[in-house]
Amino acid sequence: MTFGNPLRLLFVRPQGRRLEYIARVSTVGLLLGLAAAFVAGALGRFGSAAQEIELIARQPAAGGWSRERIVVNQGERVRLRIRSEDVVHGFAIGRLGVEAGPIEPGKVTTVEFMADRAGEFTFYCTMWCDPNHARMRGVLEVRGSTQTSPERTQAASDVTLQHLDDPRDAGVVPQARPSAMRGLPLFEQRCAACHGARGHGTPRASAVGHREVQLDRSPADLFHMLGKTKEQQGSSEASGHGREASPALRELPAHAPFSQDWGDQQRWDVVASLWSVGTTAEQIDLGHRLYLKNCAACHGEQGAGNGPGGKYQPKTPADFTDARRMLAGSTALYTAKIRRGGMGTGMPYWGSIFTEEELAAVVDYVWGFSLGIAR
Amino acid sequence: MSMVMAPRPADTQKRWELTRWPIVRTFLRQRALNWMATTAALFGFLLAIAAGLLGTAAGSANFGIVFVWIVWWGLFMGALLPLGGRLWCFICPIPAPGEWLQRKSLVGPPPSGEPARLLSIDSPRAPQSRDGLSEGWRWPKSLRGIWLQNVGFLGVALFSAVILTRPSVTGWVLLGFLAGGVGLAVLFERRSFCRYVCPVGGFIGLYSLVAPVELRVRDPLVCQDHRTKDCYLGNEAGYGCPWLEQPWTMDRNASCGLCGECLRTCTKDNVAVNIRLPGSDLLVAHGWKLDEAYKAFIMLACAAIYPVVFLGPWGRLKAWANLDSLSGFVIYTLGFLVLNLVAVPALHLGMAALTRWVSGLQDIPLRPLFVALAYALVPQGLAAWMAFTVSLVFANLSYALPVLSDPFGWGWNLLGTRDVAWHPWLTAWVQPAQAALLIAGLVASIVAADAILRKFQHGRAGVRGLAVQTVLLTAETALFLWLYLGASA
């Protein structure tokens, strides 16, 4: 077997064999053309002005997103071409407001955006696609000189955060779901004179209708406050229901003189009205949309903890209609839990995805399952 | 072995010769024809390897998966194989680089004036290797036949759920085929790889027996008087048969790669390409071999396994075949091998024994009857594979358009078709087409079984034997109909 010089085979014209020569040149040209096209393509010469990134969605059991981290530069226009290899997925980037809608198998879904804020943003699947759907996340890193730090407009007290996973018990629950619609006239009749028509406060009494005021207080605290007598001021017992007063309740003034002819249900209705004036219809609508998209699969559309995804989680999802438990928590506590996640329960963390406004909206919406907040 | 071998006897089968027209003959004799076909295919093949190894992991967006397992497979199984037999082997790029090395030429013909024709057919080296980049060893006698191809096909079929869905695996497998083709061409004579090793070549050879196209000598007596055997040894017009066939004895399609070299080298103008009745090669009794019979069983068993794994609703089986867990894959492997190598052959052995008994053929050994009746499965198996292909291709062919524009899945849009959405085609016709194919395959298989049994037995006893075979073939077709129209629907 003699190999000779391979280059000679390719480039030296065989004598009297024109066809052979043409064939050799064409074959080599074709193969070099293929290689050149590949290299050119790989170097992005076929690309467009926007940085185009291919992203493949697979169920988490099959690997999840094809890229766990996407890095772009600040100021770049980014075009994501997303396709699913199995079931219908969704795509959104938290805190950037980028959303691609359903990613149907076999179709290419394109979403384009300007990466104008530097920082790290979580992208995630927005369709319940798999028992481990919540793990289907990745990070978009926008490199730039001005890093965006996550905004934190509200913060829970240290006490609240320390007791994030403590068992909660309101001690007393309403006979029927509280109604802000019923409570608002009572509030206007008895409370508005001091606290203002919308609970925003007057020189005579503090604001009670602000979200910030309610932050560390549970509805149960407010309920007990409404039944609190002057004798109970500073006591460790809460309004005669045998429940130990929370630190927040101990600080609250006695209000029994103003509500002495109200039954328990009326007091709960007034509490519901206070939570209601602390939010807005737009906020509730936003919370509703976010809840349906991100929470309902496990917690159920009606918040009863019976969504189809719940059975795959290590612990049964929280039942937001369980008033005894829910009404003992505070807005700050629920915000912190959603932000942090369930720590072993299967509940994912949302702090890197939701903005503070979105977090607040989801909490306000969730209150509605136990408090009957009016829009 | 003498240089002059007995030519095949002239048969009386009706043929319609395509090469009687000068324009067809001239066209098929063009030396550049093979090079153009294989080079174009090689371009696509290398693109498929590159896309598989370097492109997107999404199979539906990767040229390697879409063009090999959907476009090529659909074209191959839907048209090239049933209509052209080994026509794909004429185009196939896998042996091309090795053959170019062997010949030190892309087009040829061999340099004139070299004494190719003086070399004996029994020379330890193939005559055309004397100047090429090949050792030119003869293929070991113990490895001849298609047993190696059976093993290779079983290996590919066993891992098909992995190969067909993972572009990188497809890339490595195709690269392995190419390396095998080149490596064996450098060591062994001519197309030993195609004839004895290629996992695809084995079943192409078997199913080419039913193709309506053949290449044959016009008059075997002309060959008997022709001493130089240019068609085997080559001459200035072309190379000796790359497939190691001796055209003057050739009466089956199984090992003819339709390369056309003998058309070019025959100095007696005695080689023709014919259209003939499909399936006539099934009845060539001296071609009935156990390795081909096993190939028929393997193809039939795999034709049942593929719709179960790829189309059926049995998720656990899919997961096993997809290598989701080692233990599951071991179970799948055992089931796969037992079905292919034991259960299906044993069923047919039992039915052959029953056929022998009811036909009163006890004086004939069971083995030749068992082997012969396996050839009746060829039309049925081919029809079942075509039915599977209908499901695969109609559902997925629309992936081809975006992949043409973006073969690597990197976001290119070369032809402006990148964003064409997937949609299944002709969905209303899939099941009727599958049913029609399966029933046509059943009828053809029964006809073949009848013709095969007539070689052993005539009269009422033969009818009883045919009844047994008809029951078996009908039951198998019923299973396929259930798989395609029932379980997968």
Short mmCIF file of C-alpha atoms in Angstrom, two decimals, chain B residues 69-70 73 160-161 164-165 302-319 321 332 383-396 422 430-431 434 438 479-489:
data_model
loop_
_atom_site.label_atom_id
_atom_site.label_comp_id
_atom_site.label_asym_id
_atom_site.label_seq_id
_atom_site.Cartn_x
_atom_site.Cartn_y
_atom_site.Cartn_z
CA TRP B 69 -34.22 9.69 10.24
CA ILE B 70 -37.16 11.46 8.65
CA TRP B 73 -35.62 7.26 5.87
CA SER B 160 -32.66 3.18 18.05
CA ALA B 161 -34.71 5.06 20.65
CA LEU B 164 -33.09 8.57 16.69
CA THR B 165 -33.72 11.16 19.37
CA CYS B 302 -38.33 -5.02 14.71
CA ALA B 303 -41.24 -3.89 12.54
CA ALA B 304 -43.45 -4.84 15.48
CA ILE B 305 -41.16 -3.39 18.15
CA TYR B 306 -40.73 0.03 16.51
CA PRO B 307 -44.41 1.05 16.54
CA VAL B 308 -44.66 -0.19 20.13
CA VAL B 309 -41.70 1.93 21.24
CA PHE B 310 -42.11 4.99 19.01
CA LEU B 311 -45.84 5.22 18.42
CA GLY B 312 -47.52 3.24 21.18
CA PRO B 313 -48.97 4.45 24.44
CA TRP B 314 -46.69 2.31 26.64
CA GLY B 315 -44.65 4.91 28.46
CA ARG B 316 -42.67 2.51 30.61
CA LEU B 317 -41.47 0.60 27.56
CA LYS B 318 -40.46 3.87 25.92
CA ALA B 319 -38.53 4.82 29.04
CA ALA B 321 -35.82 1.72 25.37
CA TYR B 332 -35.78 -4.18 27.25
CA ALA B 383 -45.01 -3.55 4.07
CA ALA B 384 -44.85 -3.29 7.88
CA TRP B 385 -41.75 -1.10 7.68
CA MET B 386 -43.42 1.08 5.07
CA ALA B 387 -46.47 1.41 7.34
CA PHE B 388 -44.22 2.51 10.20
CA THR B 389 -42.51 4.97 7.88
CA VAL B 390 -45.85 6.49 6.89
CA SER B 391 -46.52 7.35 10.55
CA LEU B 392 -43.05 8.71 11.08
CA VAL B 393 -42.76 10.75 7.90
CA PHE B 394 -46.20 12.32 7.58
CA ALA B 395 -46.10 13.46 11.18
CA ASN B 396 -42.61 14.92 11.07
CA TRP B 422 -44.45 22.17 12.41
CA VAL B 430 -52.08 7.85 7.39
CA GLN B 431 -54.17 5.00 8.72
CA GLN B 434 -51.04 1.86 6.54
CA LEU B 438 -50.26 -4.10 5.37
CA LEU B 479 -51.05 -7.75 14.95
CA PHE B 480 -49.57 -5.01 12.78
CA LEU B 481 -53.04 -3.65 11.99
CA TRP B 482 -53.78 -3.51 15.71
CA LEU B 483 -50.47 -1.79 16.41
CA TYR B 484 -51.05 0.90 13.80
CA LEU B 485 -54.82 1.30 13.80
CA GLY B 486 -55.68 0.28 17.35
CA ALA B 487 -53.00 0.70 19.94
CA SER B 488 -51.26 3.71 18.38
CA ALA B 489 -54.42 5.48 17.23
#
